[in-house]
mmCIF file of C-alpha atoms in Angstrom:
data_model
loop_
_atom_site.group_PDB
_atom_site.id
_atom_site.type_symbol
_atom_site.label_atom_id
_atom_site.label_comp_id
_atom_site.label_asym_id
_atom_site.label_seq_id
_atom_site.Cartn_x
_atom_site.Cartn_y
_atom_site.Cartn_z
ATOM 1 C CA MET A 1 82.087 27.214 199.453
ATOM 2 C CA LYS A 2 85.817 27.470 198.822
ATOM 3 C CA SER A 3 87.646 30.347 200.491
ATOM 4 C CA HIS A 4 88.737 31.933 197.202
ATOM 5 C CA GLU A 5 85.145 31.814 195.905
ATOM 6 C CA PHE A 6 83.895 33.602 199.006
ATOM 7 C CA ALA A 7 86.722 36.136 198.739
ATOM 8 C CA SER A 8 85.549 36.835 195.177
ATOM 9 C CA LEU A 9 82.020 37.527 196.450
ATOM 10 C CA LEU A 10 83.305 40.009 199.022
ATOM 11 C CA CYS A 11 85.475 41.716 196.395
ATOM 12 C CA SER A 12 82.476 41.993 194.071
ATOM 13 C CA ARG A 13 80.414 43.611 196.834
ATOM 14 C CA LEU A 14 83.242 46.020 197.635
ATOM 15 C CA CYS A 15 83.719 46.995 193.988
ATOM 16 C CA HIS A 16 79.965 47.486 193.539
ATOM 17 C CA ASP A 17 79.803 49.916 196.458
ATOM 18 C CA LEU A 18 82.903 51.833 195.364
ATOM 19 C CA LEU A 19 81.917 52.118 191.700
ATOM 20 C CA SER A 20 79.585 55.080 192.186
ATOM 21 C CA PRO A 21 81.842 57.430 194.220
ATOM 22 C CA VAL A 22 84.969 56.527 192.239
ATOM 23 C CA GLY A 23 83.060 56.999 188.975
ATOM 24 C CA ALA A 24 81.909 60.395 190.208
ATOM 25 C CA LEU A 25 85.533 61.313 190.934
ATOM 26 C CA ASN A 26 86.519 60.402 187.394
ATOM 27 C CA ASN A 27 83.626 62.367 185.877
ATOM 28 C CA GLY A 28 84.374 65.357 188.085
ATOM 29 C CA ILE A 29 88.006 65.457 187.019
ATOM 30 C CA GLU A 30 86.989 65.331 183.351
ATOM 31 C CA LEU A 31 84.510 68.174 183.857
ATOM 32 C CA LEU A 32 87.065 70.229 185.759
ATOM 33 C CA ALA A 33 89.593 69.901 182.941
ATOM 34 C CA ASP A 34 87.150 71.450 180.454
ATOM 35 C CA GLU A 35 85.498 74.011 182.728
ATOM 36 C CA HIS A 36 86.762 77.619 182.889
ATOM 37 C CA ASP A 37 83.936 79.332 184.738
ATOM 38 C CA PRO A 38 85.148 79.988 188.330
ATOM 39 C CA GLU A 39 81.769 79.240 189.892
ATOM 40 C CA MET A 40 81.398 75.962 188.041
ATOM 41 C CA ARG A 41 84.978 74.968 188.865
ATOM 42 C CA ALA A 42 84.259 75.596 192.547
ATOM 43 C CA ARG A 43 81.160 73.401 192.278
ATOM 44 C CA CYS A 44 83.184 70.671 190.582
ATOM 45 C CA LEU A 45 85.746 70.810 193.378
ATOM 46 C CA ASP A 46 82.971 70.473 195.973
ATOM 47 C CA LEU A 47 81.619 67.400 194.190
ATOM 48 C CA LEU A 48 85.094 65.928 193.956
ATOM 49 C CA GLY A 49 85.557 66.439 197.685
ATOM 50 C CA GLU A 50 82.237 64.723 198.452
ATOM 51 C CA SER A 51 83.101 61.760 196.235
ATOM 52 C CA ALA A 52 86.572 61.447 197.746
ATOM 53 C CA ARG A 53 85.132 61.431 201.287
ATOM 54 C CA ALA A 54 82.499 58.858 200.335
ATOM 55 C CA SER A 55 85.168 56.592 198.797
ATOM 56 C CA ALA A 56 87.431 56.908 201.836
ATOM 57 C CA ASN A 57 84.565 56.226 204.263
ATOM 58 C CA LYS A 58 83.504 53.114 202.376
ATOM 59 C CA LEU A 59 87.073 51.825 202.310
ATOM 60 C CA LYS A 60 87.488 52.408 206.064
ATOM 61 C CA PHE A 61 84.258 50.542 206.760
ATOM 62 C CA PHE A 62 84.973 47.581 204.501
ATOM 63 C CA ARG A 63 88.544 47.355 205.787
ATOM 64 C CA LEU A 64 87.090 46.532 209.206
ATOM 65 C CA ALA A 65 84.002 44.622 208.041
ATOM 66 C CA PHE A 66 85.672 42.392 205.452
ATOM 67 C CA GLY A 67 89.413 42.661 206.050
ATOM 68 C CA ALA A 68 91.954 42.069 208.805
ATOM 69 C CA ALA A 69 92.096 45.644 210.088
ATOM 70 C CA GLY A 70 92.985 46.538 213.655
ATOM 71 C CA GLY A 71 96.525 45.199 213.738
ATOM 72 C CA PHE A 72 97.643 41.693 214.514
ATOM 73 C CA GLY A 73 96.034 41.373 217.949
ATOM 74 C CA ASP A 74 92.820 39.499 218.639
ATOM 75 C CA GLU A 75 90.971 42.545 220.000
ATOM 76 C CA VAL A 76 89.898 45.675 218.108
ATOM 77 C CA ASP A 77 88.927 49.041 219.605
ATOM 78 C CA THR A 78 85.166 49.451 219.174
ATOM 79 C CA ARG A 79 85.681 53.193 218.633
ATOM 80 C CA GLU A 80 87.062 52.271 215.208
ATOM 81 C CA ALA A 81 83.787 50.551 214.399
ATOM 82 C CA ARG A 82 81.750 53.546 215.533
ATOM 83 C CA VAL A 83 83.784 55.955 213.408
ATOM 84 C CA ALA A 84 83.463 53.634 210.392
ATOM 85 C CA ILE A 85 79.682 53.342 210.815
ATOM 86 C CA GLU A 86 79.257 57.105 211.245
ATOM 87 C CA GLY A 87 81.328 57.690 208.120
ATOM 88 C CA LEU A 88 79.300 55.238 206.041
ATOM 89 C CA PHE A 89 75.780 56.163 207.157
ATOM 90 C CA GLY A 90 75.890 59.395 209.134
ATOM 91 C CA GLY A 91 77.426 61.854 206.697
ATOM 92 C CA GLU A 92 74.323 62.978 204.778
ATOM 93 C CA GLY A 93 71.917 62.934 207.720
ATOM 94 C CA ARG A 94 69.716 60.384 205.943
ATOM 95 C CA VAL A 95 70.263 57.885 208.765
ATOM 96 C CA GLN A 96 70.281 58.805 212.455
ATOM 97 C CA LEU A 97 72.666 56.628 214.446
ATOM 98 C CA GLY A 98 72.368 55.357 217.996
ATOM 99 C CA TRP A 99 75.427 53.741 219.628
ATOM 100 C CA MET A 100 74.854 51.501 222.655
ATOM 101 C CA VAL A 101 78.123 49.605 222.799
ATOM 102 C CA ASP A 102 79.934 49.970 226.111
ATOM 103 C CA GLU A 103 82.603 47.358 225.389
ATOM 104 C CA PRO A 104 85.958 49.087 224.735
ATOM 105 C CA THR A 105 87.182 46.220 222.560
ATOM 106 C CA MET A 106 85.808 43.212 220.689
ATOM 107 C CA SER A 107 87.358 40.253 218.989
ATOM 108 C CA LYS A 108 87.855 40.724 215.258
ATOM 109 C CA SER A 109 85.217 38.125 214.420
ATOM 110 C CA ALA A 110 82.643 39.691 216.779
ATOM 111 C CA LEU A 111 83.344 43.143 215.340
ATOM 112 C CA LYS A 112 82.888 41.794 211.811
ATOM 113 C CA ILE A 113 79.529 40.363 212.848
ATOM 114 C CA LEU A 114 78.458 43.727 214.256
ATOM 115 C CA LEU A 115 79.625 45.740 211.248
ATOM 116 C CA ASN A 116 78.067 43.461 208.676
ATOM 117 C CA LEU A 117 74.758 43.403 210.553
ATOM 118 C CA VAL A 118 74.890 47.207 210.507
ATOM 119 C CA LEU A 119 75.571 47.125 206.763
ATOM 120 C CA ILE A 120 72.575 44.855 206.135
ATOM 121 C CA ALA A 121 70.216 46.850 208.363
ATOM 122 C CA GLY A 122 71.435 50.179 206.995
ATOM 123 C CA ASP A 123 70.903 49.063 203.398
ATOM 124 C CA ALA A 124 67.353 48.032 204.339
ATOM 125 C CA LEU A 125 66.560 51.667 205.249
ATOM 126 C CA VAL A 126 65.815 52.612 201.651
ATOM 127 C CA ARG A 127 64.283 55.965 202.652
ATOM 128 C CA GLY A 128 66.472 56.631 205.643
ATOM 129 C CA GLY A 129 65.513 56.405 209.292
ATOM 130 C CA ARG A 130 67.186 55.408 212.525
ATOM 131 C CA LEU A 131 69.843 52.767 213.107
ATOM 132 C CA ASP A 132 70.561 51.656 216.680
ATOM 133 C CA VAL A 133 73.582 49.466 217.392
ATOM 134 C CA GLY A 134 73.994 47.660 220.698
ATOM 135 C CA ALA A 135 76.260 45.050 222.253
ATOM 136 C CA GLU A 136 76.312 43.598 225.744
ATOM 137 C CA ARG A 137 78.769 41.159 227.254
ATOM 138 C CA HIS A 138 77.637 38.597 229.823
ATOM 139 C CA PRO A 139 79.216 35.496 231.397
ATOM 140 C CA SER A 140 78.247 33.217 228.512
ATOM 141 C CA GLY A 141 79.254 35.523 225.688
ATOM 142 C CA LEU A 142 78.290 38.629 223.739
ATOM 143 C CA ASP A 143 74.887 39.716 222.436
ATOM 144 C CA ILE A 144 74.872 41.997 219.396
ATOM 145 C CA VAL A 145 71.665 43.724 218.314
ATOM 146 C CA VAL A 146 71.019 46.075 215.397
ATOM 147 C CA ARG A 147 67.641 47.797 215.069
ATOM 148 C CA ALA A 148 66.535 49.709 211.986
ATOM 149 C CA GLU A 149 63.424 51.872 211.919
ATOM 150 C CA GLY A 150 62.200 53.989 209.032
ATOM 151 C CA PRO A 151 59.306 54.848 206.710
ATOM 152 C CA ARG A 152 60.212 51.981 204.383
ATOM 153 C CA ILE A 153 62.306 48.944 205.178
ATOM 154 C CA VAL A 154 63.208 46.367 202.549
ATOM 155 C CA LEU A 155 65.227 43.328 203.615
ATOM 156 C CA ASP A 156 66.176 41.311 200.549
ATOM 157 C CA PRO A 157 64.775 37.771 201.084
ATOM 158 C CA GLU A 158 68.068 36.362 199.794
ATOM 159 C CA LEU A 159 69.963 38.232 202.513
ATOM 160 C CA LYS A 160 67.588 36.935 205.174
ATOM 161 C CA ARG A 161 68.010 33.346 203.959
ATOM 162 C CA ALA A 162 71.791 33.747 203.916
ATOM 163 C CA LEU A 163 71.792 35.167 207.444
ATOM 164 C CA LEU A 164 69.762 32.249 208.744
ATOM 165 C CA GLY A 165 71.752 29.646 206.816
ATOM 166 C CA GLU A 166 68.818 28.717 204.597
ATOM 167 C CA SER A 167 70.645 29.405 201.308
ATOM 168 C CA ASP A 168 72.604 27.010 199.151
ATOM 169 C CA GLU A 169 76.139 28.311 199.581
ATOM 170 C CA GLN A 170 76.889 27.643 195.921
ATOM 171 C CA SER A 171 74.174 30.097 194.879
ATOM 172 C CA ILE A 172 75.164 33.022 197.121
ATOM 173 C CA ALA A 173 75.248 36.279 195.130
ATOM 174 C CA PRO A 174 77.648 39.170 195.854
ATOM 175 C CA ARG A 175 74.832 41.243 197.367
ATOM 176 C CA ALA A 176 74.400 38.525 200.023
ATOM 177 C CA ALA A 177 78.123 38.206 200.795
ATOM 178 C CA ALA A 178 77.904 40.226 204.019
ATOM 179 C CA ALA A 179 74.971 38.134 205.245
ATOM 180 C CA TRP A 180 76.792 34.895 204.486
ATOM 181 C CA LEU A 181 79.902 36.188 206.253
ATOM 182 C CA VAL A 182 77.841 36.864 209.395
ATOM 183 C CA HIS A 183 76.250 33.423 209.191
ATOM 184 C CA SER A 184 79.632 31.730 208.745
ATOM 185 C CA LEU A 185 81.245 33.585 211.661
ATOM 186 C CA VAL A 186 78.321 32.890 214.001
ATOM 187 C CA VAL A 187 78.173 29.211 213.058
ATOM 188 C CA GLU A 188 81.929 28.927 213.559
ATOM 189 C CA ALA A 189 81.470 30.354 217.058
ATOM 190 C CA ALA A 190 78.530 27.997 217.800
ATOM 191 C CA GLY A 191 76.297 31.052 218.146
ATOM 192 C CA GLU A 192 72.824 31.985 216.947
ATOM 193 C CA ILE A 193 71.231 34.605 214.684
ATOM 194 C CA GLN A 194 67.694 35.927 214.938
ATOM 195 C CA VAL A 195 65.850 38.160 212.466
ATOM 196 C CA ALA A 196 62.577 39.913 213.330
ATOM 197 C CA ASP A 197 60.995 41.795 210.424
ATOM 198 C CA GLN A 198 57.271 41.286 211.037
ATOM 199 C CA GLU A 199 56.675 44.631 212.761
ATOM 200 C CA PRO A 200 55.897 47.404 210.231
ATOM 201 C CA ASN A 201 58.813 49.758 209.558
ATOM 202 C CA VAL A 202 61.102 47.971 212.014
ATOM 203 C CA LEU A 203 63.886 45.452 211.431
ATOM 204 C CA LEU A 204 65.667 43.754 214.314
ATOM 205 C CA ILE A 205 68.701 41.503 213.829
ATOM 206 C CA GLY A 206 70.533 39.881 216.700
ATOM 207 C CA ALA A 207 73.509 37.598 217.087
ATOM 208 C CA ALA A 208 74.455 35.667 220.211
ATOM 209 C CA VAL A 209 78.204 35.048 220.194
ATOM 210 C CA PRO A 210 79.580 32.651 222.856
ATOM 211 C CA SER A 211 82.469 33.869 224.986
ATOM 212 C CA ALA A 212 84.988 31.748 223.077
ATOM 213 C CA THR A 213 84.711 34.347 220.323
#
């Protein structure tokens, strides 16, 4: 797949996720312009605030997960990733987060792998649940593990195929862009991805990233 084609997929995914909160902002502003009841205006302002926070949190997350955030150095502070994940999934209490990453920094590519695995696992928690994120460095590299547990887990088969490199890259859809990004980064690093989704209500995704990354 050509780089500009893949960039288009990522942009489509980003726009899809931002459409709802930005649309809500637009609708809220229109309602506020025509509303004169103080109580209803206060409610509109609350909704506008929620939509603005949701938009900002999504942008912060995707800036790290898809973009070149973190400055021009090779290493990125993992606290940025934690804040981005908490902003994306932890705000409404629908998803309980567990953070088991002791590394103070990660390479940009490794952090992108972690964040996009979190995105995939978090989206699979269609009714909420728990999302545990872990990373451990050892002499041969870095192991990243994301575990999702909830009353209903749905991992899109297309995303699973993209993660494992079983998809035709010319047929990748925007919804599978994050999975294909993970696959591409891990393959580039000569690493390995594993997906375990046989256990009821549990999804486990791991990536072994050699130390060169």
